[in-house]
PDB file of N, CA and C in Angstrom:
ATOM      1  N   UNK S   1      -9.061  17.768 -10.799  1.00  0.00           N
ATOM      2  CA  UNK S   1      -9.671  18.333  -9.629  1.00  0.00           C
ATOM      3  C   UNK S   1     -10.212  17.198  -8.746  1.00  0.00           C
ATOM      4  N   UNK S   2     -11.058  16.338  -9.254  1.00  0.00           N
ATOM      5  CA  UNK S   2     -11.574  15.211  -8.474  1.00  0.00           C
ATOM      6  C   UNK S   2     -10.472  14.239  -8.118  1.00  0.00           C
ATOM      7  N   UNK S   3      -9.557  14.000  -9.077  1.00  0.00           N
ATOM      8  CA  UNK S   3      -8.443  13.104  -8.782  1.00  0.00           C
ATOM      9  C   UNK S   3      -7.602  13.657  -7.647  1.00  0.00           C
ATOM     10  N   UNK S   4      -7.424  14.943  -7.617  1.00  0.00           N
ATOM     11  CA  UNK S   4      -6.644  15.546  -6.501  1.00  0.00           C
ATOM     12  C   UNK S   4      -7.355  15.364  -5.183  1.00  0.00           C
ATOM     13  N   UNK S   5      -8.674  15.473  -5.179  1.00  0.00           N
ATOM     14  CA  UNK S   5      -9.427  15.279  -3.917  1.00  0.00           C
ATOM     15  C   UNK S   5      -9.283  13.825  -3.464  1.00  0.00           C
ATOM     16  N   UNK S   6      -9.379  12.878  -4.406  1.00  0.00           N
ATOM     17  CA  UNK S   6      -9.219  11.463  -4.070  1.00  0.00           C
ATOM     18  C   UNK S   6      -7.817  11.213  -3.503  1.00  0.00           C
ATOM     19  N   UNK S   7      -6.825  11.804  -4.163  1.00  0.00           N
ATOM     20  CA  UNK S   7      -5.435  11.660  -3.711  1.00  0.00           C
ATOM     21  C   UNK S   7      -5.310  12.183  -2.291  1.00  0.00           C
ATOM     22  N   UNK S   8      -5.834  13.390  -2.036  1.00  0.00           N
ATOM     23  CA  UNK S   8      -5.739  13.963  -0.706  1.00  0.00           C
ATOM     24  C   UNK S   8      -6.473  13.128   0.347  1.00  0.00           C
ATOM     25  N   UNK S   9      -7.630  12.623   0.030  1.00  0.00           N
ATOM     26  CA  UNK S   9      -8.358  11.775   0.965  1.00  0.00           C
ATOM     27  C   UNK S   9      -7.658  10.460   1.209  1.00  0.00           C
ATOM     28  N   UNK S  10      -7.019   9.913   0.157  1.00  0.00           N
ATOM     29  CA  UNK S  10      -6.309   8.663   0.268  1.00  0.00           C
ATOM     30  C   UNK S  10      -5.116   8.768   1.215  1.00  0.00           C
ATOM     31  N   UNK S  11      -4.541   9.972   1.278  1.00  0.00           N
ATOM     32  CA  UNK S  11      -3.341  10.177   2.079  1.00  0.00           C
ATOM     33  C   UNK S  11      -3.603  11.065   3.299  1.00  0.00           C
ATOM     34  N   UNK S  12      -4.859  11.165   3.691  1.00  0.00           N
ATOM     35  CA  UNK S  12      -5.234  11.961   4.841  1.00  0.00           C
ATOM     36  C   UNK S  12      -4.700  11.282   6.098  1.00  0.00           C
ATOM     37  N   UNK S  13      -4.599  12.081   7.174  1.00  0.00           N
ATOM     38  CA  UNK S  13      -4.076  11.556   8.436  1.00  0.00           C
ATOM     39  C   UNK S  13      -4.938  10.451   8.997  1.00  0.00           C
ATOM     40  N   UNK S  14      -6.281  10.598   8.919  1.00  0.00           N
ATOM     41  CA  UNK S  14      -7.163   9.546   9.380  1.00  0.00           C
ATOM     42  C   UNK S  14      -7.218   8.470   8.320  1.00  0.00           C
ATOM     43  N   UNK S  15      -6.816   7.278   8.673  1.00  0.00           N
ATOM     44  CA  UNK S  15      -6.753   6.177   7.716  1.00  0.00           C
ATOM     45  C   UNK S  15      -7.999   5.319   7.808  1.00  0.00           C
ATOM     46  N   UNK S  16      -9.165   5.925   7.551  1.00  0.00           N
ATOM     47  CA  UNK S  16     -10.411   5.201   7.617  1.00  0.00           C
ATOM     48  C   UNK S  16     -10.624   4.325   6.420  1.00  0.00           C
ATOM     49  N   UNK S  17     -11.768   3.709   6.357  1.00  0.00           N
ATOM     50  CA  UNK S  17     -12.133   2.815   5.233  1.00  0.00           C
ATOM     51  C   UNK S  17     -12.104   3.526   3.925  1.00  0.00           C
ATOM     52  N   UNK S  18     -12.617   4.759   3.849  1.00  0.00           N
ATOM     53  CA  UNK S  18     -12.593   5.492   2.604  1.00  0.00           C
ATOM     54  C   UNK S  18     -11.195   5.737   2.105  1.00  0.00           C
ATOM     55  N   UNK S  19     -10.283   6.087   2.982  1.00  0.00           N
ATOM     56  CA  UNK S  19      -8.905   6.324   2.592  1.00  0.00           C
ATOM     57  C   UNK S  19      -8.287   5.057   2.012  1.00  0.00           C
ATOM     58  N   UNK S  20      -8.566   3.920   2.613  1.00  0.00           N
ATOM     59  CA  UNK S  20      -8.041   2.658   2.123  1.00  0.00           C
ATOM     60  C   UNK S  20      -8.573   2.360   0.703  1.00  0.00           C
ATOM     61  N   UNK S  21      -9.850   2.561   0.507  1.00  0.00           N
ATOM     62  CA  UNK S  21     -10.479   2.317  -0.816  1.00  0.00           C
ATOM     63  C   UNK S  21      -9.900   3.277  -1.830  1.00  0.00           C
ATOM     64  N   UNK S  22      -9.760   4.541  -1.476  1.00  0.00           N
ATOM     65  CA  UNK S  22      -9.175   5.493  -2.405  1.00  0.00           C
ATOM     66  C   UNK S  22      -7.726   5.144  -2.746  1.00  0.00           C
ATOM     67  N   UNK S  23      -6.959   4.649  -1.801  1.00  0.00           N
ATOM     68  CA  UNK S  23      -5.591   4.219  -2.105  1.00  0.00           C
ATOM     69  C   UNK S  23      -5.577   3.046  -3.081  1.00  0.00           C
ATOM     70  N   UNK S  24      -6.476   2.100  -2.880  1.00  0.00           N
ATOM     71  CA  UNK S  24      -6.547   0.953  -3.781  1.00  0.00           C
ATOM     72  C   UNK S  24      -6.975   1.391  -5.198  1.00  0.00           C
ATOM     73  N   UNK S  25      -7.939   2.367  -5.245  1.00  0.00           N
ATOM     74  CA  UNK S  25      -8.361   2.871  -6.568  1.00  0.00           C
ATOM     75  C   UNK S  25      -7.221   3.554  -7.300  1.00  0.00           C
ATOM     76  N   UNK S  26      -6.507   4.440  -6.586  1.00  0.00           N
ATOM     77  CA  UNK S  26      -5.414   5.167  -7.215  1.00  0.00           C
ATOM     78  C   UNK S  26      -4.301   4.189  -7.647  1.00  0.00           C
ATOM     79  N   UNK S  27      -4.022   3.219  -6.827  1.00  0.00           N
ATOM     80  CA  UNK S  27      -3.016   2.215  -7.194  1.00  0.00           C
ATOM     81  C   UNK S  27      -3.410   1.466  -8.449  1.00  0.00           C
ATOM     82  N   UNK S  28      -4.675   1.068  -8.564  1.00  0.00           N
ATOM     83  CA  UNK S  28      -5.154   0.385  -9.717  1.00  0.00           C
ATOM     84  C   UNK S  28      -5.044   1.262 -10.976  1.00  0.00           C
ATOM     85  N   UNK S  29      -5.410   2.513 -10.854  1.00  0.00           N
ATOM     86  CA  UNK S  29      -5.348   3.425 -11.996  1.00  0.00           C
ATOM     87  C   UNK S  29      -3.864   3.659 -12.375  1.00  0.00           C
ATOM     88  N   UNK S  30      -3.019   3.859 -11.406  1.00  0.00           N
ATOM     89  CA  UNK S  30      -1.636   4.181 -11.679  1.00  0.00           C
ATOM     90  C   UNK S  30      -0.929   2.991 -12.354  1.00  0.00           C
ATOM     91  N   UNK S  31      -1.263   1.779 -11.953  1.00  0.00           N
ATOM     92  CA  UNK S  31      -0.581   0.584 -12.455  1.00  0.00           C
ATOM     93  C   UNK S  31      -1.375  -0.192 -13.500  1.00  0.00           C
ATOM     94  N   UNK S  32      -2.503   0.407 -13.945  1.00  0.00           N
ATOM     95  CA  UNK S  32      -3.376  -0.209 -14.953  1.00  0.00           C
ATOM     96  C   UNK S  32      -3.699  -1.636 -14.495  1.00  0.00           C
ATOM     97  N   UNK S  33      -4.134  -1.715 -13.231  1.00  0.00           N
ATOM     98  CA  UNK S  33      -4.437  -3.026 -12.610  1.00  0.00           C
ATOM     99  C   UNK S  33      -5.933  -3.116 -12.318  1.00  0.00           C
ATOM    100  N   UNK S  34      -6.428  -4.327 -12.071  1.00  0.00           N
ATOM    101  CA  UNK S  34      -7.837  -4.478 -11.760  1.00  0.00           C
ATOM    102  C   UNK S  34      -8.210  -3.818 -10.420  1.00  0.00           C
ATOM    103  N   UNK S  35      -9.468  -3.417 -10.329  1.00  0.00           N
ATOM    104  CA  UNK S  35     -10.019  -2.824  -9.123  1.00  0.00           C
ATOM    105  C   UNK S  35     -11.429  -3.344  -8.948  1.00  0.00           C
ATOM    106  N   UNK S  36     -11.745  -3.802  -7.738  1.00  0.00           N
ATOM    107  CA  UNK S  36     -13.093  -4.318  -7.437  1.00  0.00           C
ATOM    108  C   UNK S  36     -14.052  -3.154  -7.237  1.00  0.00           C
ATOM    109  N   UNK S  37     -14.930  -2.921  -8.210  1.00  0.00           N
ATOM    110  CA  UNK S  37     -15.867  -1.802  -8.115  1.00  0.00           C
ATOM    111  C   UNK S  37     -16.826  -1.920  -6.953  1.00  0.00           C
ATOM    112  N   UNK S  38     -17.008  -3.132  -6.455  1.00  0.00           N
ATOM    113  CA  UNK S  38     -17.891  -3.334  -5.317  1.00  0.00           C
ATOM    114  C   UNK S  38     -17.415  -2.541  -4.098  1.00  0.00           C
ATOM    115  N   UNK S  39     -16.111  -2.291  -4.047  1.00  0.00           N
ATOM    116  CA  UNK S  39     -15.573  -1.547  -2.917  1.00  0.00           C
ATOM    117  C   UNK S  39     -16.144  -0.118  -2.856  1.00  0.00           C
ATOM    118  N   UNK S  40     -16.515   0.431  -4.000  1.00  0.00           N
ATOM    119  CA  UNK S  40     -17.037   1.808  -4.044  1.00  0.00           C
ATOM    120  C   UNK S  40     -18.394   1.864  -3.306  1.00  0.00           C
ATOM    121  N   UNK S  41     -19.121   0.785  -3.249  1.00  0.00           N
ATOM    122  CA  UNK S  41     -20.408   0.784  -2.555  1.00  0.00           C
ATOM    123  C   UNK S  41     -20.255   0.931  -1.027  1.00  0.00           C
ATOM    124  N   UNK S  42     -19.050   0.710  -0.535  1.00  0.00           N
ATOM    125  CA  UNK S  42     -18.808   0.837   0.873  1.00  0.00           C
ATOM    126  C   UNK S  42     -18.555   2.320   1.285  1.00  0.00           C
ATOM    127  N   UNK S  43     -18.366   3.191   0.305  1.00  0.00           N
ATOM    128  CA  UNK S  43     -18.104   4.563   0.550  1.00  0.00           C
ATOM    129  C   UNK S  43     -19.383   5.330   0.907  1.00  0.00           C
ATOM    130  N   UNK S  44     -19.244   6.377   1.773  1.00  0.00           N
ATOM    131  CA  UNK S  44     -20.414   7.273   1.944  1.00  0.00           C
ATOM    132  C   UNK S  44     -20.737   7.877   0.561  1.00  0.00           C
ATOM    133  N   UNK S  45     -21.981   8.303   0.391  1.00  0.00           N
ATOM    134  CA  UNK S  45     -22.385   8.741  -0.968  1.00  0.00           C
ATOM    135  C   UNK S  45     -21.508   9.886  -1.505  1.00  0.00           C
ATOM    136  N   UNK S  46     -21.125  10.831  -0.668  1.00  0.00           N
ATOM    137  CA  UNK S  46     -20.297  11.957  -1.183  1.00  0.00           C
ATOM    138  C   UNK S  46     -18.938  11.441  -1.708  1.00  0.00           C
ATOM    139  N   UNK S  47     -18.336  10.481  -0.992  1.00  0.00           N
ATOM    140  CA  UNK S  47     -17.084   9.883  -1.456  1.00  0.00           C
ATOM    141  C   UNK S  47     -17.305   9.034  -2.723  1.00  0.00           C
ATOM    142  N   UNK S  48     -18.419   8.327  -2.746  1.00  0.00           N
ATOM    143  CA  UNK S  48     -18.781   7.523  -3.927  1.00  0.00           C
ATOM    144  C   UNK S  48     -18.893   8.431  -5.171  1.00  0.00           C
ATOM    145  N   UNK S  49     -19.545   9.542  -5.013  1.00  0.00           N
ATOM    146  CA  UNK S  49     -19.713  10.506  -6.114  1.00  0.00           C
ATOM    147  C   UNK S  49     -18.351  11.068  -6.527  1.00  0.00           C
ATOM    148  N   UNK S  50     -17.514  11.382  -5.540  1.00  0.00           N
ATOM    149  CA  UNK S  50     -16.178  11.891  -5.844  1.00  0.00           C
ATOM    150  C   UNK S  50     -15.360  10.843  -6.605  1.00  0.00           C
ATOM    151  N   UNK S  51     -15.464   9.591  -6.221  1.00  0.00           N
ATOM    152  CA  UNK S  51     -14.747   8.500  -6.902  1.00  0.00           C
ATOM    153  C   UNK S  51     -15.203   8.378  -8.332  1.00  0.00           C
ATOM    154  N   UNK S  52     -16.507   8.427  -8.577  1.00  0.00           N
ATOM    155  CA  UNK S  52     -16.990   8.323  -9.955  1.00  0.00           C
ATOM    156  C   UNK S  52     -16.533   9.485 -10.836  1.00  0.00           C
ATOM    157  N   UNK S  53     -16.565  10.700 -10.258  1.00  0.00           N
ATOM    158  CA  UNK S  53     -16.070  11.857 -10.995  1.00  0.00           C
ATOM    159  C   UNK S  53     -14.586  11.755 -11.265  1.00  0.00           C
ATOM    160  N   UNK S  54     -13.835  11.212 -10.292  1.00  0.00           N
ATOM    161  CA  UNK S  54     -12.422  11.020 -10.496  1.00  0.00           C
ATOM    162  C   UNK S  54     -12.121  10.017 -11.590  1.00  0.00           C
ATOM    163  N   UNK S  55     -12.932   8.963 -11.674  1.00  0.00           N
ATOM    164  CA  UNK S  55     -12.778   8.000 -12.768  1.00  0.00           C
ATOM    165  C   UNK S  55     -13.040   8.612 -14.098  1.00  0.00           C
ATOM    166  N   UNK S  56     -14.081   9.463 -14.183  1.00  0.00           N
ATOM    167  CA  UNK S  56     -14.317  10.200 -15.443  1.00  0.00           C
ATOM    168  C   UNK S  56     -13.132  11.097 -15.795  1.00  0.00           C
ATOM    169  N   UNK S  57     -12.625  11.793 -14.805  1.00  0.00           N
ATOM    170  CA  UNK S  57     -11.487  12.698 -15.045  1.00  0.00           C
ATOM    171  C   UNK S  57     -10.258  11.899 -15.492  1.00  0.00           C
ATOM    172  N   UNK S  58      -9.974  10.802 -14.794  1.00  0.00           N
ATOM    173  CA  UNK S  58      -8.835   9.974 -15.147  1.00  0.00           C
ATOM    174  C   UNK S  58      -8.973   9.461 -16.581  1.00  0.00           C
ATOM    175  N   UNK S  59     -10.178   8.973 -16.943  1.00  0.00           N
ATOM    176  CA  UNK S  59     -10.415   8.449 -18.272  1.00  0.00           C
ATOM    177  C   UNK S  59     -10.154   9.518 -19.337  1.00  0.00           C
ATOM    178  N   UNK S  60     -10.614  10.716 -19.092  1.00  0.00           N
ATOM    179  CA  UNK S  60     -10.369  11.833 -20.055  1.00  0.00           C
ATOM    180  C   UNK S  60      -8.887  12.118 -20.172  1.00  0.00           C
ATOM    181  N   UNK S  61      -8.223  12.216 -19.040  1.00  0.00           N
ATOM    182  CA  UNK S  61      -6.768  12.522 -19.069  1.00  0.00           C
ATOM    183  C   UNK S  61      -5.990  11.376 -19.751  1.00  0.00           C
ATOM    184  N   UNK S  62      -6.375  10.137 -19.490  1.00  0.00           N
ATOM    185  CA  UNK S  62      -5.681   9.011 -20.114  1.00  0.00           C
ATOM    186  C   UNK S  62      -5.926   9.006 -21.614  1.00  0.00           C
ATOM    187  N   UNK S  63      -7.122   9.292 -22.034  1.00  0.00           N
ATOM    188  CA  UNK S  63      -7.446   9.373 -23.462  1.00  0.00           C
ATOM    189  C   UNK S  63      -6.552  10.416 -24.157  1.00  0.00           C
ATOM    190  N   UNK S  64      -6.470  11.585 -23.563  1.00  0.00           N
ATOM    191  CA  UNK S  64      -5.660  12.674 -24.126  1.00  0.00           C
ATOM    192  C   UNK S  64      -4.219  12.258 -24.162  1.00  0.00           C
ATOM    193  N   UNK S  65      -3.708  11.698 -23.056  1.00  0.00           N
ATOM    194  CA  UNK S  65      -2.298  11.312 -22.975  1.00  0.00           C
ATOM    195  C   UNK S  65      -1.986  10.260 -24.071  1.00  0.00           C
ATOM    196  N   UNK S  66      -2.873   9.264 -24.220  1.00  0.00           N
ATOM    197  CA  UNK S  66      -2.619   8.248 -25.217  1.00  0.00           C
ATOM    198  C   UNK S  66      -2.652   8.812 -26.622  1.00  0.00           C
ATOM    199  N   UNK S  67      -3.526   9.771 -26.867  1.00  0.00           N
ATOM    200  CA  UNK S  67      -3.581  10.407 -28.191  1.00  0.00           C
ATOM    201  C   UNK S  67      -2.312  11.199 -28.492  1.00  0.00           C
ATOM    202  N   UNK S  68      -1.763  11.862 -27.437  1.00  0.00           N
ATOM    203  CA  UNK S  68      -0.573  12.632 -27.621  1.00  0.00           C
ATOM    204  C   UNK S  68       0.691  11.785 -27.726  1.00  0.00           C
ATOM    205  N   UNK S  69       0.624  10.569 -27.222  1.00  0.00           N
ATOM    206  CA  UNK S  69       1.801   9.689 -27.181  1.00  0.00           C
ATOM    207  C   UNK S  69       1.492   8.364 -27.912  1.00  0.00           C
ATOM    208  N   UNK S  70       1.059   8.504 -29.114  1.00  0.00           N
ATOM    209  CA  UNK S  70       0.734   7.307 -29.900  1.00  0.00           C
ATOM    210  C   UNK S  70       1.939   6.427 -30.102  1.00  0.00           C
ATOM    211  N   UNK S  71       1.711   5.153 -30.181  1.00  0.00           N
ATOM    212  CA  UNK S  71       2.823   4.214 -30.371  1.00  0.00           C
ATOM    213  C   UNK S  71       2.965   3.348 -29.143  1.00  0.00           C
ATOM    214  N   UNK S  72       3.843   2.376 -29.184  1.00  0.00           N
ATOM    215  CA  UNK S  72       4.063   1.414 -28.124  1.00  0.00           C
ATOM    216  C   UNK S  72       4.910   2.022 -27.002  1.00  0.00           C
ATOM    217  N   UNK S  73       4.294   2.843 -26.170  1.00  0.00           N
ATOM    218  CA  UNK S  73       5.021   3.404 -25.043  1.00  0.00           C
ATOM    219  C   UNK S  73       4.357   2.898 -23.767  1.00  0.00           C
ATOM    220  N   UNK S  74       5.155   2.748 -22.712  1.00  0.00           N
ATOM    221  CA  UNK S  74       4.605   2.260 -21.434  1.00  0.00           C
ATOM    222  C   UNK S  74       3.646   3.327 -20.850  1.00  0.00           C
ATOM    223  N   UNK S  75       2.636   2.877 -20.187  1.00  0.00           N
ATOM    224  CA  UNK S  75       1.700   3.741 -19.543  1.00  0.00           C
ATOM    225  C   UNK S  75       2.398   4.565 -18.457  1.00  0.00           C
ATOM    226  N   UNK S  76       2.120   5.838 -18.429  1.00  0.00           N
ATOM    227  CA  UNK S  76       2.675   6.703 -17.403  1.00  0.00           C
ATOM    228  C   UNK S  76       1.493   7.343 -16.680  1.00  0.00           C
ATOM    229  N   UNK S  77       1.542   7.273 -15.389  1.00  0.00           N
ATOM    230  CA  UNK S  77       0.446   7.785 -14.556  1.00  0.00           C
ATOM    231  C   UNK S  77       0.312   9.300 -14.653  1.00  0.00           C
ATOM    232  N   UNK S  78      -0.888   9.748 -14.463  1.00  0.00           N
ATOM    233  CA  UNK S  78      -1.149  11.205 -14.350  1.00  0.00           C
ATOM    234  C   UNK S  78      -0.508  11.775 -13.095  1.00  0.00           C
ATOM    235  N   UNK S  79      -0.180  10.903 -12.140  1.00  0.00           N
ATOM    236  CA  UNK S  79       0.422  11.359 -10.868  1.00  0.00           C
ATOM    237  C   UNK S  79       1.936  11.554 -10.967  1.00  0.00           C
ATOM    238  N   UNK S  80       2.535  11.113 -12.103  1.00  0.00           N
ATOM    239  CA  UNK S  80       3.956  11.234 -12.246  1.00  0.00           C
ATOM    240  C   UNK S  80       4.419  12.639 -12.436  1.00  0.00           C
TER     241      UNK S  80
END
């Protein structure tokens, strides 16, 4: 739910600063790449809260996915 909101905001027609940060966050999660958490402080509080909830949701989904797919398999994004 929160991940979907972040995805929608990242790809919204207005390409403001929040959209850019959300795109970077989603890219980092999808590719298991580093993300500068300091960027989250640039978000308005409502978007900051959404981002934190999305991270919790992503972590839960990733944990479940990894438990269901034990063994040396490449990471597959929740967005696939």
